Tab-separated table of C-alpha atoms and ligand atoms in Angstrom:
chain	number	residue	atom	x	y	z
A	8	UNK	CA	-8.095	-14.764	-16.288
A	9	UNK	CA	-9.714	-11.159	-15.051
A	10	UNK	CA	-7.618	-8.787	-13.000
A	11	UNK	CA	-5.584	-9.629	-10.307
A	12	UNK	CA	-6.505	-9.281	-7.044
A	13	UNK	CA	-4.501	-6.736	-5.408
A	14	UNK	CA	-4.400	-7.471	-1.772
A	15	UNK	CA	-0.887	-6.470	-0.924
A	16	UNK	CA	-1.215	-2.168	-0.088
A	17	UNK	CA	1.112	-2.541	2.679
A	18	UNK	CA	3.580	-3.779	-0.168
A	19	UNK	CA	2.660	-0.989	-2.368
A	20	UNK	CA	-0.416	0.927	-3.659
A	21	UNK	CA	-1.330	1.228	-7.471
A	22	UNK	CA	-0.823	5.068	-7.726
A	23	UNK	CA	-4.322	6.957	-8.722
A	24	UNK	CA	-5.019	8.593	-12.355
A	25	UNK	CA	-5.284	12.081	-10.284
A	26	UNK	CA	-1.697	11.882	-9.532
A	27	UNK	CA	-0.617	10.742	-12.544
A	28	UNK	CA	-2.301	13.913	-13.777
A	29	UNK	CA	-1.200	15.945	-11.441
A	30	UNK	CA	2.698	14.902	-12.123
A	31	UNK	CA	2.611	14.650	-15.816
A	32	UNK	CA	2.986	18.976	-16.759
A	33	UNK	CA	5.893	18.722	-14.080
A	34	UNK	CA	7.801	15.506	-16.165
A	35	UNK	CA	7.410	17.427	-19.467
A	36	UNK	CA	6.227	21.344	-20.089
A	37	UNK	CA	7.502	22.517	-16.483
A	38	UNK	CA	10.865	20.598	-16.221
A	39	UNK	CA	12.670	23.848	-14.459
A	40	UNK	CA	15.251	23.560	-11.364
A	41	UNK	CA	12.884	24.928	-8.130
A	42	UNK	CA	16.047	27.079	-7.365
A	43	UNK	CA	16.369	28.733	-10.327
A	44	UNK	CA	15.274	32.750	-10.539
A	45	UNK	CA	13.314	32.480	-14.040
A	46	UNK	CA	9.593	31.614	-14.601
A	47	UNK	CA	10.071	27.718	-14.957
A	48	UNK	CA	12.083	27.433	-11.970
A	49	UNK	CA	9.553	29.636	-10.249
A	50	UNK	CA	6.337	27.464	-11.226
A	51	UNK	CA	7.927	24.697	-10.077
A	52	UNK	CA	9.040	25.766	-6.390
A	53	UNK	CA	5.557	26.589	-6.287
A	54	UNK	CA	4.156	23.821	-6.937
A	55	UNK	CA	6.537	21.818	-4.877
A	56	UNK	CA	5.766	24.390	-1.994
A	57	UNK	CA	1.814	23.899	-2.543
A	58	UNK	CA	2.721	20.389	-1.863
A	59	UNK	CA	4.148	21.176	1.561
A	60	UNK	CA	1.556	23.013	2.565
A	61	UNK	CA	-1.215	20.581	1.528
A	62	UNK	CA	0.623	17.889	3.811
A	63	UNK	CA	1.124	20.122	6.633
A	64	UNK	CA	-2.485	20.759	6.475
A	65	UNK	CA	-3.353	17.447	6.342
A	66	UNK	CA	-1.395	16.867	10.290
A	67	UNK	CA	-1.798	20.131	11.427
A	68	UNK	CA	1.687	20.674	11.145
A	69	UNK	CA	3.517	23.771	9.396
A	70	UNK	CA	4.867	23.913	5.939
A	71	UNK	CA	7.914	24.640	7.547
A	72	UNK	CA	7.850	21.583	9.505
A	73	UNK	CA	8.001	18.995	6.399
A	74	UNK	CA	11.073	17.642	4.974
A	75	UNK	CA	10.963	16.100	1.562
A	76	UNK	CA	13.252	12.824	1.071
A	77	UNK	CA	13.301	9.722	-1.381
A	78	UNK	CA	10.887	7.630	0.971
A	79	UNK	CA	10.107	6.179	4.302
A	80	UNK	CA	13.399	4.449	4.299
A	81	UNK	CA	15.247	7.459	4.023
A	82	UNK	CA	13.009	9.487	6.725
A	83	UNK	CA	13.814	6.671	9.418
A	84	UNK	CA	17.216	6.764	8.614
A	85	UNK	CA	17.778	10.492	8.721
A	86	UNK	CA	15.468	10.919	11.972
A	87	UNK	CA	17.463	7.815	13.973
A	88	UNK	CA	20.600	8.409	12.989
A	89	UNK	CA	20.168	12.462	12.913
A	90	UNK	CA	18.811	12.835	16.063
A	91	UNK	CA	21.632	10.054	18.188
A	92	UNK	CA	23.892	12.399	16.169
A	93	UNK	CA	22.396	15.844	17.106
A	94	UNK	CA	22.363	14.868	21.111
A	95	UNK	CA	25.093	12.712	21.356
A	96	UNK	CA	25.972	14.719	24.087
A	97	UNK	CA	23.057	14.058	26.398
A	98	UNK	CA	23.567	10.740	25.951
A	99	UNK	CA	23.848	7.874	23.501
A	100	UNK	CA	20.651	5.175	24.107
A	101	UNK	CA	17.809	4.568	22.064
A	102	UNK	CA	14.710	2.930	22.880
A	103	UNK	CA	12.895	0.671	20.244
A	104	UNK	CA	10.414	-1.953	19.989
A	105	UNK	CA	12.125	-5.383	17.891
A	106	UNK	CA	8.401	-5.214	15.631
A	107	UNK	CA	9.920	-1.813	13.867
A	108	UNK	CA	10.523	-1.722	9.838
A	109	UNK	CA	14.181	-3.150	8.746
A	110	UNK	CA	14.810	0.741	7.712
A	111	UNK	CA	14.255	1.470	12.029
A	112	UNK	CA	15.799	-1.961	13.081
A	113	UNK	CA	19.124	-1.696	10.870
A	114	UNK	CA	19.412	1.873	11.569
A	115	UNK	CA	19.643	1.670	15.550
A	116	UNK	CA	21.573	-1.916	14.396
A	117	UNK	CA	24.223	0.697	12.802
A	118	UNK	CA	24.234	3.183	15.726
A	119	UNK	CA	25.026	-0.210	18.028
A	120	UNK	CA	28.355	-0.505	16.162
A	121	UNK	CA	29.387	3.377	16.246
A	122	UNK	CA	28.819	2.324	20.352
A	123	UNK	CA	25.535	3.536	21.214
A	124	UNK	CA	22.854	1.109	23.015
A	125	UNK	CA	19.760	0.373	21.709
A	126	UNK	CA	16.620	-0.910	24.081
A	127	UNK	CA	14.230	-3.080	21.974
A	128	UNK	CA	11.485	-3.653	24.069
A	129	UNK	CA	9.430	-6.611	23.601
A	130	UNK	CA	5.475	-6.926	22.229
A	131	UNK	CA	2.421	-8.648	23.632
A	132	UNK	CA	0.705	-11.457	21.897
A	133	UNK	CA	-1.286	-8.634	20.112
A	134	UNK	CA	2.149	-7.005	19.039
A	135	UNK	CA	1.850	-4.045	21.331
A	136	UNK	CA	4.607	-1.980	23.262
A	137	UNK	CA	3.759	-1.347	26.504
A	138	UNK	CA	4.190	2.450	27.769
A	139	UNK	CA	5.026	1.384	31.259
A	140	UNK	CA	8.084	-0.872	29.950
A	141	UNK	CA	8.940	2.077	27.601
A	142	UNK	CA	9.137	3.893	30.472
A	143	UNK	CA	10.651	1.939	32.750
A	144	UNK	CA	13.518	1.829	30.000
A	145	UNK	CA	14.247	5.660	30.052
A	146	UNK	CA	18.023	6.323	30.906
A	147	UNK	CA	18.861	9.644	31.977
A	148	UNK	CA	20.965	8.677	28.215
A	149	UNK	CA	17.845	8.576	26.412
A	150	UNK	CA	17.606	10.695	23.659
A	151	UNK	CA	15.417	9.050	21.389
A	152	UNK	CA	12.377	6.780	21.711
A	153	UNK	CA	11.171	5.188	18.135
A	154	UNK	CA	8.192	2.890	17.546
A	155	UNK	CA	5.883	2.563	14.933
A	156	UNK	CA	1.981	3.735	14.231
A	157	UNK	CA	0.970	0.819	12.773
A	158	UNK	CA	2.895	-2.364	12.527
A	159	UNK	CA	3.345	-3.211	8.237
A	160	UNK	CA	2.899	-7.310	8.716
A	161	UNK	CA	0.233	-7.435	11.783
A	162	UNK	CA	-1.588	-4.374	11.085
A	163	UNK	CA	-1.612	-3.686	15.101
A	164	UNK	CA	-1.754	0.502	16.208
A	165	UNK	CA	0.675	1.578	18.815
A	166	UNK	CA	0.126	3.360	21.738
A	167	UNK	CA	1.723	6.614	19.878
A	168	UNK	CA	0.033	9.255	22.199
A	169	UNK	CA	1.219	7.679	25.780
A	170	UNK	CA	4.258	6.237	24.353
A	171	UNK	CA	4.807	10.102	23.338
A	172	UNK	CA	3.527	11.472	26.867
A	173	UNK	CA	6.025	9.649	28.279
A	174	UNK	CA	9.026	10.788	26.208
A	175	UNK	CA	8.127	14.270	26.455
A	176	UNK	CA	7.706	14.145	30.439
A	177	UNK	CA	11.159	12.553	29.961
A	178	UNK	CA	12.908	15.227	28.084
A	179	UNK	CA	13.323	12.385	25.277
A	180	UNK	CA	12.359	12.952	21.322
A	181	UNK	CA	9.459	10.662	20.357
A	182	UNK	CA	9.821	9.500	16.387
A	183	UNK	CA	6.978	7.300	14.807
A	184	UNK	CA	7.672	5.581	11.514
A	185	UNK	CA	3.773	5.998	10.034
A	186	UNK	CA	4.301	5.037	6.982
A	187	UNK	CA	1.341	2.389	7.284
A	188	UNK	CA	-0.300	4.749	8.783
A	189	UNK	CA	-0.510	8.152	6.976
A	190	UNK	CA	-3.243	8.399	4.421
A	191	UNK	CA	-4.803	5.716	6.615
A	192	UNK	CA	-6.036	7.084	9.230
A	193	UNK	CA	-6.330	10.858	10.316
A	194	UNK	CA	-3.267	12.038	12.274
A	195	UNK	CA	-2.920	15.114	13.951
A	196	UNK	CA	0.712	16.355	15.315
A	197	UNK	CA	-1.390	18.966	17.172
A	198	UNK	CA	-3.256	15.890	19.176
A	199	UNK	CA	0.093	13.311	19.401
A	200	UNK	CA	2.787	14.479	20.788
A	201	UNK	CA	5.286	13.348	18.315
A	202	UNK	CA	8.552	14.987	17.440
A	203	UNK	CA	9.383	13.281	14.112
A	204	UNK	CA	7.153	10.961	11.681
A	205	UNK	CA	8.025	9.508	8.450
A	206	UNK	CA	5.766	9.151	5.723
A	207	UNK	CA	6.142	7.520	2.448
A	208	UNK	CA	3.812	7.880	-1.038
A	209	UNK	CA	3.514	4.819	-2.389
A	210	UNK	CA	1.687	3.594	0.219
A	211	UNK	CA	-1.098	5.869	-0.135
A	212	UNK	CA	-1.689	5.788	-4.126
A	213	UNK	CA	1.463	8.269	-4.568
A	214	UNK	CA	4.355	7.812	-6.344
A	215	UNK	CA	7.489	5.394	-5.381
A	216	UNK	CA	10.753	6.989	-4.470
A	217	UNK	CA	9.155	9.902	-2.218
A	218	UNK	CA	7.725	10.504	0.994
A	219	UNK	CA	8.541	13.252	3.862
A	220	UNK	CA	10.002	13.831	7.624
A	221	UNK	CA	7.930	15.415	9.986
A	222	UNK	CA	10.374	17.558	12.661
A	223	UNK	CA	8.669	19.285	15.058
A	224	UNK	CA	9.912	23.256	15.559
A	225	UNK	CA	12.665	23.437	17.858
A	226	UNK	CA	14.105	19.798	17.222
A	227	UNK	CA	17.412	20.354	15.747
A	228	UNK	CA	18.416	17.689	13.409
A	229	UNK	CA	21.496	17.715	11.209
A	230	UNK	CA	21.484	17.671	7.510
A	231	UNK	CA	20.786	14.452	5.597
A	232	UNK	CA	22.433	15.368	2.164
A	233	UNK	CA	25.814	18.057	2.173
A	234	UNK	CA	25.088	20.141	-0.431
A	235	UNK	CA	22.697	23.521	-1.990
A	236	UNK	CA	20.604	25.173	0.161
A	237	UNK	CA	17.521	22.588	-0.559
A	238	UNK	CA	14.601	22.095	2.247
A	239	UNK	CA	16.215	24.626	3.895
A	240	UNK	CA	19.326	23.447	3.870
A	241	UNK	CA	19.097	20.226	5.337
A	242	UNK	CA	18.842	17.748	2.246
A	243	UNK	CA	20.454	19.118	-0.563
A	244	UNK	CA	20.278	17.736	-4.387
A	245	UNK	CA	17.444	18.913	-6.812
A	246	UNK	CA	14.462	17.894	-5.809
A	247	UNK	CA	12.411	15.760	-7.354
A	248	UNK	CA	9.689	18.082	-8.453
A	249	UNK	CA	6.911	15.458	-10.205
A	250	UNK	CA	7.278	12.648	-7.138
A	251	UNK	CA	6.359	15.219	-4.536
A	252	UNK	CA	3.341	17.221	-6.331
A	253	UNK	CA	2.521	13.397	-7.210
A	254	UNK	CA	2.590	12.895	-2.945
A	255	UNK	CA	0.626	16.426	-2.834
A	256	UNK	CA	-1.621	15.467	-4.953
A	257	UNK	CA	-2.260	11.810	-3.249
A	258	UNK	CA	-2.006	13.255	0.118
A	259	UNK	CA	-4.876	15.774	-0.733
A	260	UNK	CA	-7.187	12.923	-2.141
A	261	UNK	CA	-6.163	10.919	0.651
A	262	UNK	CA	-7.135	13.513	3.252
A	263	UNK	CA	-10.807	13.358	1.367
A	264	UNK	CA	-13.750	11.821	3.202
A	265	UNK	CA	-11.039	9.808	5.280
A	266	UNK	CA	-13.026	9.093	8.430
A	267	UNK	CA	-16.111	7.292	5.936
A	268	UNK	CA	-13.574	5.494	3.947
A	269	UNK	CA	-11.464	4.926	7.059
A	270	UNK	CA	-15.423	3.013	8.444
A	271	UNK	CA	-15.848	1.508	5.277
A	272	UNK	CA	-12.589	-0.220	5.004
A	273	UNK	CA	-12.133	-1.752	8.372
A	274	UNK	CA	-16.081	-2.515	7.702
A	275	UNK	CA	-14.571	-4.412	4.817
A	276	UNK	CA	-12.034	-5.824	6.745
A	277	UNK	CA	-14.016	-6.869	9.645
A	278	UNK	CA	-16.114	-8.837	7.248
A	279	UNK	CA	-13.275	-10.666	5.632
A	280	UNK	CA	-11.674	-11.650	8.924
A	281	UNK	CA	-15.071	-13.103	10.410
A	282	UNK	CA	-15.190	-14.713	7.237
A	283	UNK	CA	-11.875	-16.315	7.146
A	284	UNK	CA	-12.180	-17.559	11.052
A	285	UNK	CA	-15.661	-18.727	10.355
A	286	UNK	CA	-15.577	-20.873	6.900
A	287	UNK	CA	-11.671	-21.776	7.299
A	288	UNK	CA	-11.207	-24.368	10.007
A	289	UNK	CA	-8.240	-24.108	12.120
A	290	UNK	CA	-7.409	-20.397	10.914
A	291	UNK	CA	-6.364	-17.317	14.347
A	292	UNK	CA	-5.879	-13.610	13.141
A	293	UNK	CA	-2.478	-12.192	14.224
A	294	UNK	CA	-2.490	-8.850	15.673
A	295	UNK	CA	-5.197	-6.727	17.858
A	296	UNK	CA	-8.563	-8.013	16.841
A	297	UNK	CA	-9.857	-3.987	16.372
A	298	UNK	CA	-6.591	-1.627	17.451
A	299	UNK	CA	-5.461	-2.068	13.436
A	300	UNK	CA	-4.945	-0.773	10.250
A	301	UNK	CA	-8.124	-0.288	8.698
A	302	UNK	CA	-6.921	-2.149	5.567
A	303	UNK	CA	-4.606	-4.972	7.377
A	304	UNK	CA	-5.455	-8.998	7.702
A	305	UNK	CA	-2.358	-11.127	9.081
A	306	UNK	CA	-3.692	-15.215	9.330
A	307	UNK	CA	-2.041	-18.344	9.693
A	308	UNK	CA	-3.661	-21.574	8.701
A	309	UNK	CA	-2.586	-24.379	11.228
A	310	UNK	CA	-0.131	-27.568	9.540
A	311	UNK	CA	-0.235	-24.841	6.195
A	312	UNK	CA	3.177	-23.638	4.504
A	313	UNK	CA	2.399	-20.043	3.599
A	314	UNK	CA	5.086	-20.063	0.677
A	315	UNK	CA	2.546	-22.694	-1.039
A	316	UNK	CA	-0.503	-21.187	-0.565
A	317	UNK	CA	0.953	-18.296	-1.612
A	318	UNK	CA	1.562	-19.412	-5.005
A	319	UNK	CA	-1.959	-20.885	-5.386
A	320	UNK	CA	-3.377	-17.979	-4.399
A	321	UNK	CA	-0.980	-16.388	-7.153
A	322	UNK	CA	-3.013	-19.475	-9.833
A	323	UNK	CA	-6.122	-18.005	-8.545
A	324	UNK	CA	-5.049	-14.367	-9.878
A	325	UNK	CA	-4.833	-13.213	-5.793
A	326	UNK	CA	-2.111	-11.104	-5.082
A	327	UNK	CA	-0.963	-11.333	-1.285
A	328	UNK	CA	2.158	-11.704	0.947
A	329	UNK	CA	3.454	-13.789	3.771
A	330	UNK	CA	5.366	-11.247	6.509
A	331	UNK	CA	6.084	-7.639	4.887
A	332	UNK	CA	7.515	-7.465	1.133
A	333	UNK	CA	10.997	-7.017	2.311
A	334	UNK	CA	11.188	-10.776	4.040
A	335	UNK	CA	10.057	-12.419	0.854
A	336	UNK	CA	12.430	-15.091	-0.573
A	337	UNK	CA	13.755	-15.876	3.136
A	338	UNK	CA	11.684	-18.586	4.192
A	339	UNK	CA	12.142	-18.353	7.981
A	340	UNK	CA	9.231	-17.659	10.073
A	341	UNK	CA	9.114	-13.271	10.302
A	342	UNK	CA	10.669	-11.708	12.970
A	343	UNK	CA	7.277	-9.892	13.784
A	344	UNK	CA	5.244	-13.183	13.928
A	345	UNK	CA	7.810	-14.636	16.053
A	346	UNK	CA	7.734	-11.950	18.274
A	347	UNK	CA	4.469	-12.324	18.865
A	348	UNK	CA	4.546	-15.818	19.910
A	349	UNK	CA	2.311	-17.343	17.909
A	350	UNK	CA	2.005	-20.872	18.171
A	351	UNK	CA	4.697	-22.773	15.709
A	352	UNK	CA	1.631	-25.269	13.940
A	353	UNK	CA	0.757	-21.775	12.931
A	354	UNK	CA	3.326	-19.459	12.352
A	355	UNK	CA	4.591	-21.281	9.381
A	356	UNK	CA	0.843	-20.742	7.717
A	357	UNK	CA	0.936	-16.935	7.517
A	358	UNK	CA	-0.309	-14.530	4.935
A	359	UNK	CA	-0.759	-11.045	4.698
A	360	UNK	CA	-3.755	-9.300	3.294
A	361	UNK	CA	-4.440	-5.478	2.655
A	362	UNK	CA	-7.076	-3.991	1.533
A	363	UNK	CA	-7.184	-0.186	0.080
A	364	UNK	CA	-9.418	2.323	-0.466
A	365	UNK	CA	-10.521	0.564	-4.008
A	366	UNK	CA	-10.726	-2.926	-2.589
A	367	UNK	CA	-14.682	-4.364	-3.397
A	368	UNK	CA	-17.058	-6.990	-1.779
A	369	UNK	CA	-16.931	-9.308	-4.938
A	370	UNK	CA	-12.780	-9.272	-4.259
A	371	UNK	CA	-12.916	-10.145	-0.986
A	372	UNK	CA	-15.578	-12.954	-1.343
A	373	UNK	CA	-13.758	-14.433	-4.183
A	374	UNK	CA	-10.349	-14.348	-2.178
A	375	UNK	CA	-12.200	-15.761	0.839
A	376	UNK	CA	-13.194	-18.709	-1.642
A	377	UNK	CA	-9.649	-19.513	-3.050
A	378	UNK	CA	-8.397	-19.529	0.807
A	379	UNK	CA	-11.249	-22.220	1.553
A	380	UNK	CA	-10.291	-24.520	-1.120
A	381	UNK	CA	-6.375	-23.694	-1.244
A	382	UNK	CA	-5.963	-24.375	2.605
A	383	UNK	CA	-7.812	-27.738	2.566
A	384	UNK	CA	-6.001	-28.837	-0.381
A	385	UNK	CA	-2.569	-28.115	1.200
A	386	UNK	CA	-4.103	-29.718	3.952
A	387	UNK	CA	-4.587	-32.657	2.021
A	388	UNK	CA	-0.925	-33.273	1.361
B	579	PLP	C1	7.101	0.537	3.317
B	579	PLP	C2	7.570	0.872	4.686
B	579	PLP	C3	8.775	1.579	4.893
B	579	PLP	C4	9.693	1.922	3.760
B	579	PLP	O1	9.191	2.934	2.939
B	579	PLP	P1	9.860	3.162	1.493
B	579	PLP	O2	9.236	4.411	0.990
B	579	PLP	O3	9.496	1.971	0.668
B	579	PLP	O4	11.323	3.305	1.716
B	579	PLP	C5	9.125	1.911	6.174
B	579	PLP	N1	8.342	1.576	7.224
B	579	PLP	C6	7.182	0.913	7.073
B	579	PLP	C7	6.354	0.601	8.267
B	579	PLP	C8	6.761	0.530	5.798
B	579	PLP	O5	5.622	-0.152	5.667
C-alpha cells in the first residue's frame, strides 16, 4: 500500500522539515537554561524571545502579551480557571457554549464544584452561539465569557468579534480557545476584541507539547506554575526551549501566503464536500455550509455506523476520525453532533475529515472513492 492518507489535522498535523530544522541546534549544540547569565543560556533566551515576537507579529499582539505553556489544554485551563480566580470578587459566573473543547468544558465543570455557575448556552443546527443569547446571559456576576473560534469536530466559525463586543460593553473578559483556528486563518487581536486566546503547535505543523496564551495588557491573571521568575513570572519551570522555536518557526511559515492557501484549501474543501453530497446518496454536511474551517468536513451517512466505516477507510490506507480525537473509543453519538440536532438515522454515520495545507486533488478524489464504495457496502449489511 502507498502512504496513508492523512485526513485527520484537527487530530494533529505532521510537523514540517523547517521546524524540525529549526529545533534540532536547540536539542543538541545550544542545550543552555534561558535564565542562565553565560553565552548558551543567552542564545537560547534569544531564540525563545525571537519566537515571541514572531507570534505576536503574526496577531498584532505584543511580545509581551504571549505566554508560553505545554499546549492548548493548558492555555484553557490557566485562562478559565485564572481569570474566575483573579475576579472572584466581581462575581463568580461564567458563560460558555456546551460545543467547547473537553479542556474548556471540564474546566468550567471544575469551577461548578468550587461553587461557581457556569451558563452553557446552546448552538443552532449550524453549531453557532448566538450573541443575543450570550448577551441576554450576562449577570452583573459575569466575569468571563469563553467560546471557541472554530469548533474542532464541525469545523463551524464563531461569532468571535460580536460575541467579544458584547463582553467588552459588559465589563466581562472575552477568552477564545483558537486552537483550530490559529495558523488557519489570519487573526488579528487588533481587529477582535478578545482578551485571552489559546493556541496550540501541533495543530499547525509545530511541535506537540507547546502552544501559547494570549492576555491582553491590563488583564491580570494569576500565575499558572509557583516557581522562578519564567514568562515573567507567571509560569515558572525551564522552558522548553526546542518546542517553542519549533512553534516560532511553524508559526512564521504558517503566517506565509496564508490568505492564498487559506482560498486554496477551503477551494479544496468545497470540492470534496460537493463531491461527497453529490456521488454519495443519502450523505448532509454538519456544520455552516461556508462559516468553517478552511480545512474541516464533518458528514454522516444515513443507516451507516461511523466506527465501521472508519476502519474500512483505515483498509483503504485513509486516515480520518468520527467526533474529535479525544471521543474516540466511546462509541456514543458526540456531544457536539448531538448538540446540533442532527437527525438520529444520521448522527450515528459521522466522520471527520481535515484537510491541511499539504492535502492534494489525487487524495481527496481517491478518499471520495473509498467513501462511495465503503458506504454502500455497509449499506448492504
Ligand atoms: C486540540 C485542541 C485542544 C487541545 O490542545 P492540546 O495542545 O492538544 O492540549 C484544545 N482545543 C481545541 C479546539 C483543540 O482542537
Amino acid at each position: 500500500m502507498s502512504n496513508p492518507i492523512y485526513l485527520d489535522n484537527a487530530a494533529t498535523t505532521q510537523m514540517s522539515d523547517a521546524v524540525k530544522e529549526a529545533m534540532e541546534p536547540y536539542l543538541m549544540e545550544n542545550f543552555g537554561n534561558a535564565s542562565t547569565m553565560y553565552s548558551y543560556g543567552e542564545r537560547a533566551k534569544e531564540a525563545m524571545e525571537h519566537a515571541r515576537e514572531i507570534i505576536a507579529h503574526t496577531l498584532e499582539a505584543k511580545p509581551s502579551e504571549i505566554y508560553f505553556t505545554s499546549g492548548g489544554s493548558e492555555s484553557d485551563n490557566w485562562a478559565i480557571k485564572g481569570i474566575a480566580g483573579e475576579y472572584k470578587k466581581k462575581g463568580r459566573h461564567i458563560i460558555t457554549s456546551c460545543i467547547e473543547h473537553h479542556a474548556v468544558l471540564n474546566s468550567c465543570g471544575y469551577l461548578e464544584k468550587l461553587g461557581y455557575s457556569v451558563t452553557y448556552l446552546g448552538v443552532d443546527a449550524y453549531g453557532m452561539v448566538s450573541p443575543k443569547e450570550a448577551e441576554a446571559a450576562i449577570r452583573p456576576e459575569t466575569t468571563l465569557l469563553t467560546i471557541m473560534f472554530g469548533n474542532n469536530e464541525v469545523g463551524t466559525l464563531e461569532p468571535i468579534r460580536q460575541l467579544g463586543r458584547i463582553a467588552r460593553g459588559n465589563g466581562v473578559l472575552f477568552h477564545t480557545d483558537a486552537v483550530q483556528a490559529y495558523g488557519q486563518l489570519p487573526i488579528s487581536v487588533q481587529q477582535e476584541p478578545v482578551d485571552l486566546l489559546s493556541a496550540s503547535a501541533h495543530k499547525f505543523h509545530g511541535p506537540k507539547g507547546v502552544g501559547f496564551l494570549y492576555l491582553r495588557e491590563g488583564v491580570k491573571i494569576p500565575s499558572f506554575i509557583h516557581g522562578g521568575g519564567q514568562e515573567r513570572g507567571k509560569r515558572g519551570g525551564t522552558e522548553n526551549i526546542p518546542a517553542i522555536v519549533g512553534m516560532g518557526r511553524a508559526a512564521e511559515l504558517a503566517a506565509e501566503r496564508l490568505r492564498m492557501r487559506l482560498r486554496r484549501e477551503a477551494m479544496l474543501r468545497n470540492y470534496m464536500i460537493e463531491k461527497i453530497l453529490h456521488e454519495i446518496p443519502e450523505s448532509r454536511l454538519n456544520g455552516h455550509p461556508n462559516k468553517r474551517l478552511p480545512g474541516n468536513i464533518s458528514v454522516s451517512f444515513r443507516g451507516v455506523d461511523g466506527a465501521s466505516l472508519l476502519i474500512l477507510l483505515e483498509e483503504d490506507g485513509i486516515c480520518a476520525s468520527g467526533g474529535s480525537a479525544c471521543n474516540t473509543g466511546e462509541s456514543r453519538i458526540s456531544y457536539v453532533i448531538e448538540a446540533l440536532g442532527i437527525p438520529e438515522d444520521y448522527a450515528a454515520g459521522t466522520v471527520r475529515l481535515t484537510l491541511s495545507r499539504n492535502t492534494t486533488r489525487a487524495e481527496v478524489d481517491a478518499t471520495v472513492a473509498s467513501l462511495k464504495r465503503n458506504v454502500a457496502r455497509l449499506k448492504e449489511i
